[in-house]
Tab-separated table of C-alpha atoms in Angstrom:
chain	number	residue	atom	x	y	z
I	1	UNK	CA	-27.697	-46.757	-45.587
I	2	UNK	CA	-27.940	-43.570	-47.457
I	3	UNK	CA	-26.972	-44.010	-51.327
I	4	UNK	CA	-23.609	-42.043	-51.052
I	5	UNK	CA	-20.196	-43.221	-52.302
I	6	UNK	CA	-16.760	-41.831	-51.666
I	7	UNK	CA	-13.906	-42.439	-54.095
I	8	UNK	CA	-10.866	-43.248	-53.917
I	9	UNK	CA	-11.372	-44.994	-50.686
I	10	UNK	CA	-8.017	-45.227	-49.756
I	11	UNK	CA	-5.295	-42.863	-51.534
I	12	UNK	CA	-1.490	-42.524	-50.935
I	13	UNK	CA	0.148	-39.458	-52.479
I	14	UNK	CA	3.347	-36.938	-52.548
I	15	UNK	CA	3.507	-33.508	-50.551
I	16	UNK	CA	2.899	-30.978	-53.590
I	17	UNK	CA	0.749	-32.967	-55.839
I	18	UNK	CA	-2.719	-32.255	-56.507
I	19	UNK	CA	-5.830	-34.562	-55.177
I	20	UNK	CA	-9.644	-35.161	-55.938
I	21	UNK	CA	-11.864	-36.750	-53.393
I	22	UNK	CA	-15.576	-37.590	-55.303
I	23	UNK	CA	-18.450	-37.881	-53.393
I	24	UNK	CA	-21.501	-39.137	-55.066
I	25	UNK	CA	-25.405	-39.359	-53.840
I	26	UNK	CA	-28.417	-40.941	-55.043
I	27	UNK	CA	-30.535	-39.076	-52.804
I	28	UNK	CA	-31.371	-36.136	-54.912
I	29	UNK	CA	-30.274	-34.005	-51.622
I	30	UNK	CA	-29.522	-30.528	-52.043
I	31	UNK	CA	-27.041	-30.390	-49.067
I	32	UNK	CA	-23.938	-31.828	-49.058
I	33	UNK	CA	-20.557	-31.466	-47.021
I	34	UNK	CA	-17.326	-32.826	-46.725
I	35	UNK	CA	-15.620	-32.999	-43.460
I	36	UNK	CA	-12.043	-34.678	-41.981
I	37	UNK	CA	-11.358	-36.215	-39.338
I	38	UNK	CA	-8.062	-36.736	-36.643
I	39	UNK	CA	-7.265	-37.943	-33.962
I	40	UNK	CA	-8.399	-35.370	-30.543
I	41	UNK	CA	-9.970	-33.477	-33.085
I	42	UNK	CA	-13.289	-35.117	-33.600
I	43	UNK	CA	-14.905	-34.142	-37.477
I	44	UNK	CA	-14.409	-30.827	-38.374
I	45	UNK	CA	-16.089	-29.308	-41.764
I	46	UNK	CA	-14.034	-28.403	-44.438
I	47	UNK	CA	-16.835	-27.208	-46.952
I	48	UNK	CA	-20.465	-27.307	-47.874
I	49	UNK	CA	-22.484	-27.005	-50.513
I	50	UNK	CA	-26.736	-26.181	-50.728
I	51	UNK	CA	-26.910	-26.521	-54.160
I	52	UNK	CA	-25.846	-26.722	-57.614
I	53	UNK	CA	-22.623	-24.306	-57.898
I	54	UNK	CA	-23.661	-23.115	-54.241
I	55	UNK	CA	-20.542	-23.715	-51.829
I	56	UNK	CA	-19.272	-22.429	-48.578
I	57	UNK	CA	-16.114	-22.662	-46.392
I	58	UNK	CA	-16.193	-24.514	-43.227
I	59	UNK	CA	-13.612	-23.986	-40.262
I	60	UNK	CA	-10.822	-25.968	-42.112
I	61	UNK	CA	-11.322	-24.744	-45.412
I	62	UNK	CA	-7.475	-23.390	-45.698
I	63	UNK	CA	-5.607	-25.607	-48.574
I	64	UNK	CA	-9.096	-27.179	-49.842
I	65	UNK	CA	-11.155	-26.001	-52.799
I	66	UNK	CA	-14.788	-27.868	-53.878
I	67	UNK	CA	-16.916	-28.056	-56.734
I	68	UNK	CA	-20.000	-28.665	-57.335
I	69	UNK	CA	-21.812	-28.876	-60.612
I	70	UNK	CA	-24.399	-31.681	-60.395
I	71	UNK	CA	-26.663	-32.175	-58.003
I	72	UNK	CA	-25.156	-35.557	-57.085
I	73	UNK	CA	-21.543	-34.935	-57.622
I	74	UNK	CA	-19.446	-32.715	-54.667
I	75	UNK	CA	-15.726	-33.254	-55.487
I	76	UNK	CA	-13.169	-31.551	-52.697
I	77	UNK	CA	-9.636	-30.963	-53.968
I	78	UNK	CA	-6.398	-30.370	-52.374
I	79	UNK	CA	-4.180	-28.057	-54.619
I	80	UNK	CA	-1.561	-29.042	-53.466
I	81	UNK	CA	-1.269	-31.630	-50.600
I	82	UNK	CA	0.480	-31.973	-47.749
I	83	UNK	CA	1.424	-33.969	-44.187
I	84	UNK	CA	-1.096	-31.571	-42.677
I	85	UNK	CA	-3.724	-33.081	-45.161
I	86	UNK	CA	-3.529	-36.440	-43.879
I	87	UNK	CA	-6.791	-37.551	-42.634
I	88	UNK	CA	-9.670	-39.321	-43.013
I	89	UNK	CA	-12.641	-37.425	-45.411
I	90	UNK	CA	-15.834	-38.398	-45.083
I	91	UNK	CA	-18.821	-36.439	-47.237
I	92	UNK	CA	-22.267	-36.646	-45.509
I	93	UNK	CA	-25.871	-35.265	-47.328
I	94	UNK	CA	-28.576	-33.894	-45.583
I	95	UNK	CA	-32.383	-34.095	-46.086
I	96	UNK	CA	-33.137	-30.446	-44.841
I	97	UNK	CA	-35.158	-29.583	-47.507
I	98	UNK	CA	-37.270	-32.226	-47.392
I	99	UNK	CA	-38.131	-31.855	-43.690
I	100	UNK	CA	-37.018	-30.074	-40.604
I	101	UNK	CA	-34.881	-32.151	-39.601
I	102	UNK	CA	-30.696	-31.568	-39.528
I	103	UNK	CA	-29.607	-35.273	-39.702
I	104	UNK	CA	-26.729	-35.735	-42.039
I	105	UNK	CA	-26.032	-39.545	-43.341
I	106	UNK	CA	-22.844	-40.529	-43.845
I	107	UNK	CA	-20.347	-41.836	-46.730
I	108	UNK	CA	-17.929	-44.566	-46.077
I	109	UNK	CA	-14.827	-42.339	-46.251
I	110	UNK	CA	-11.810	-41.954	-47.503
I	111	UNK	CA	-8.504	-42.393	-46.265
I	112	UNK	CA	-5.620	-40.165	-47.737
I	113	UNK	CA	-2.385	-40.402	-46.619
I	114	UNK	CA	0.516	-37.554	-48.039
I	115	UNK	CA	3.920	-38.464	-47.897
B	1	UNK	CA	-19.189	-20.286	-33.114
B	2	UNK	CA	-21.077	-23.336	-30.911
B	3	UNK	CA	-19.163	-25.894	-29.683
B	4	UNK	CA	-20.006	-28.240	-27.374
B	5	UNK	CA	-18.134	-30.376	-24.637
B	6	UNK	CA	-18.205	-33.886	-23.974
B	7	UNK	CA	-17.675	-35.859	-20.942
B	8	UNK	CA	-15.649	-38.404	-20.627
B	9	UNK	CA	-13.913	-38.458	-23.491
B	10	UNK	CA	-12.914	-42.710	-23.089
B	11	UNK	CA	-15.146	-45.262	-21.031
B	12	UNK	CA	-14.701	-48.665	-20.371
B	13	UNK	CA	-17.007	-51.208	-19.231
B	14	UNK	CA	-17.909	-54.714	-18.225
B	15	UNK	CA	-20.149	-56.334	-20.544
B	16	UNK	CA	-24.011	-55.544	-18.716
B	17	UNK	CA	-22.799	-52.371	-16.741
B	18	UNK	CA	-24.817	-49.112	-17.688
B	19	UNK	CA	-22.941	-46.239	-19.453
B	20	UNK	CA	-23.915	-42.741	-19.924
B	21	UNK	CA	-22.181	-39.818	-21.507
B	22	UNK	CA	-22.323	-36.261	-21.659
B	23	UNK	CA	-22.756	-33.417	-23.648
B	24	UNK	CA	-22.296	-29.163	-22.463
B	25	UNK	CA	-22.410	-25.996	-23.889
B	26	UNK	CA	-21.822	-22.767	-22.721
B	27	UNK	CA	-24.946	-21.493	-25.501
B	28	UNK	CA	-28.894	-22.615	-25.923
B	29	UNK	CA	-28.377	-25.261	-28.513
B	30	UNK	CA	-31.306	-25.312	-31.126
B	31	UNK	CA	-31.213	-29.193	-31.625
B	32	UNK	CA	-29.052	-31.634	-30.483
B	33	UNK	CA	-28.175	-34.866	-32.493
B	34	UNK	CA	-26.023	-38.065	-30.902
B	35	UNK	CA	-24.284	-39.907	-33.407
B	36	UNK	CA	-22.610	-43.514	-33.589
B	37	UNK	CA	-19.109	-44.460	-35.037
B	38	UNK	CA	-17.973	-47.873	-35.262
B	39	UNK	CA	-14.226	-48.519	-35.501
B	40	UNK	CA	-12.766	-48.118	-38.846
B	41	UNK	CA	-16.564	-46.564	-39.741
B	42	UNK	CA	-18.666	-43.615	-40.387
B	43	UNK	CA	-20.543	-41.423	-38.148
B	44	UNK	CA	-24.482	-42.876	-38.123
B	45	UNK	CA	-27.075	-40.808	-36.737
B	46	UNK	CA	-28.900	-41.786	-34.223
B	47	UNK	CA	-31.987	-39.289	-32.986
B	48	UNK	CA	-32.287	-35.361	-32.682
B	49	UNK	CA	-33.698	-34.087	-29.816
B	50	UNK	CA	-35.195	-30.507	-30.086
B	51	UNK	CA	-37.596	-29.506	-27.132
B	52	UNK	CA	-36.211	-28.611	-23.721
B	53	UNK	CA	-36.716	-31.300	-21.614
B	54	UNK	CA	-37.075	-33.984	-23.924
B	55	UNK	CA	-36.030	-38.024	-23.235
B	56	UNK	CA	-36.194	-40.300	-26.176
B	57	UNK	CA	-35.841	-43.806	-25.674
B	58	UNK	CA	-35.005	-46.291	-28.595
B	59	UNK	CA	-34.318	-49.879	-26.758
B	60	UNK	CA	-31.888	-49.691	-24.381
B	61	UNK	CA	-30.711	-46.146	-24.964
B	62	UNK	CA	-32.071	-43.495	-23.707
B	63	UNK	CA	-31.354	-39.605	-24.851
B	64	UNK	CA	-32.036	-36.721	-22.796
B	65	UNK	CA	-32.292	-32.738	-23.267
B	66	UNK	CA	-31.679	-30.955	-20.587
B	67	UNK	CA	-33.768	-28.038	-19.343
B	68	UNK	CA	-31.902	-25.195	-20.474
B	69	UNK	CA	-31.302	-26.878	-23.402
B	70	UNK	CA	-27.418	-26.470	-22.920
B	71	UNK	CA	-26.880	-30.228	-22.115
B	72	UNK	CA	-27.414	-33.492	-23.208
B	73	UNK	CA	-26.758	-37.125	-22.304
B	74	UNK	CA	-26.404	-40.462	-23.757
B	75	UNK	CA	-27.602	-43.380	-21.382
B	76	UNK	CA	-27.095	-47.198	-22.349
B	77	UNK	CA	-28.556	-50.071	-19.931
B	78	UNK	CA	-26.681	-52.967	-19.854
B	79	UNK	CA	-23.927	-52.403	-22.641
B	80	UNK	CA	-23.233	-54.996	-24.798
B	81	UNK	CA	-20.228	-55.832	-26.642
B	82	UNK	CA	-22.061	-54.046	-30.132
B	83	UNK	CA	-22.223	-51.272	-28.532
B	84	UNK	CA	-18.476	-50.661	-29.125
B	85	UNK	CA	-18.038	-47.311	-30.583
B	86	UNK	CA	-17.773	-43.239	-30.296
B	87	UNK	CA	-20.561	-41.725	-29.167
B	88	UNK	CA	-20.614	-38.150	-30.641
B	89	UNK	CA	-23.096	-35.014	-29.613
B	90	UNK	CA	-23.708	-32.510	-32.602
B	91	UNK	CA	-24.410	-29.145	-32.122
B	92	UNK	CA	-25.999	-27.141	-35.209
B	93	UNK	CA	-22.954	-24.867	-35.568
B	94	UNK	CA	-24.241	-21.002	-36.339
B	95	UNK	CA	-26.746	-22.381	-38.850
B	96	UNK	CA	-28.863	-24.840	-39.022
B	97	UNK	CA	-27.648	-26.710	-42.098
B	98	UNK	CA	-23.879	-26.745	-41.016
B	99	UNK	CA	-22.969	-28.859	-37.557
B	100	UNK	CA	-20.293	-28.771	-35.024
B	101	UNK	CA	-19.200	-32.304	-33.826
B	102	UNK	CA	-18.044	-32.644	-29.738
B	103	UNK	CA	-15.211	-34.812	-29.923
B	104	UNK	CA	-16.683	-37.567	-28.949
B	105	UNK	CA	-16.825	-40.659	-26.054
B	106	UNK	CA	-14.731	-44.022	-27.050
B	107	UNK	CA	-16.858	-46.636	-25.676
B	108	UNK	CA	-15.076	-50.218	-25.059
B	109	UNK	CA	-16.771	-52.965	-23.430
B	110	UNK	CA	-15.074	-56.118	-22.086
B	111	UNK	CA	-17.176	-59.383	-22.463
């Protein structure tokens, strides 16, 4: 498996208060994206990022923000969370620039649920 | 943007039975990737397929591309019980860096 991590892995938390999902890679990989997943929905991206401080919205970006100011750090926040929110995350990386191929690799997820 | 369609969207087999699954889009698709999930897991890719026409075989799947290169399919001979899983078909969504995930075919097999 690809060296990324997601943290917190599992995360319970109140409508209104503010959350930060970490990804982490030790690929040196310059893109990186966080998606969420639901049921009947499939994985939808929520943002990406192809490079250092370089980040774009997805087609669920509403009520998300990201960061990104290392290459191996891409941190997703929810201002302010809520039942809509609950999901599964999962942040993937890509090896793009290394070849032409658009295979993304997976992190283990993470599980948020807002009350 | 792309999307793509996939067909059927829950399969279930006898242990040894052949499965196959579908992919459609209404646009020429640059690539095509197939993807595994595992309950409770994460999506793991499994091949890209790029050239109209192409069929990729690794063991007892086999990937094709279709001529138009608006379709795709997943084929598995003789499903086994680790083959349990969602079978996804990504599209490269606008760009080539961002994809568009079809929503997938839950795979169950009986033993």
């Amino acid at each position: 498996d690809a060296g990324i991590t997601q943290s917190p892995r599992h995360k319970v938390t109140e409508t209104g208060t503010p959350v930060t999902l970490r990804c982490h890679q030790t690929e040196n990989h310059r893109y990186m994206y966080w998606y969420r997943q639901d049921p009947g929905h499939g994985l939808r991206l929520i943002h990406y990022s192809y490079g250092v401080k370089d980040t774009d919205k997805g087609e669920v970006s509403d009520g998300y923000s990201v960061s990104r100011s290392k290459t191996e750090d891409f941190l997703l926040t929810l201002e302010s969370a809520t039942s809509s929110q609950t999901s599964v995350y999962f942040c993937a990386i890509s090896p793009l620039e290394y070849r032409e191929s658009y295979e993304q690799y997976f992190g283990p997820g993470t599980r948020l649920t807002v009350t | 943007g792309q999307q793509v369609m996939q067909i059927p969207q829950y399969q279930h087999v006898q242990e040894g039975e052949d499965f196959t699954t579908y992919c459609n889009s209404s646009t020429t698709l640059s690539n095509i990737q197939w993807y595994k999930q595992r309950p409770g897991g994460h999506p793991v890719f499994l091949i890209q397929l790029v050239k109209s026409g192409e069929v990729k075989k690794q063991k007892r799947l086999t990937f094709q591309f279709g001529e138009a290169k608006k379709n795709s399919s997943l084929h598995i001979t003789a499903t086994q019980t680790t083959d349990v899983g969602t079978y996804f078909c990504v599209c490269s969504g606008g760009s080539n860096y961002k994809l568009t995930f079809g929503k997938g075919t839950l795979l169950t097999v009986n033993p």
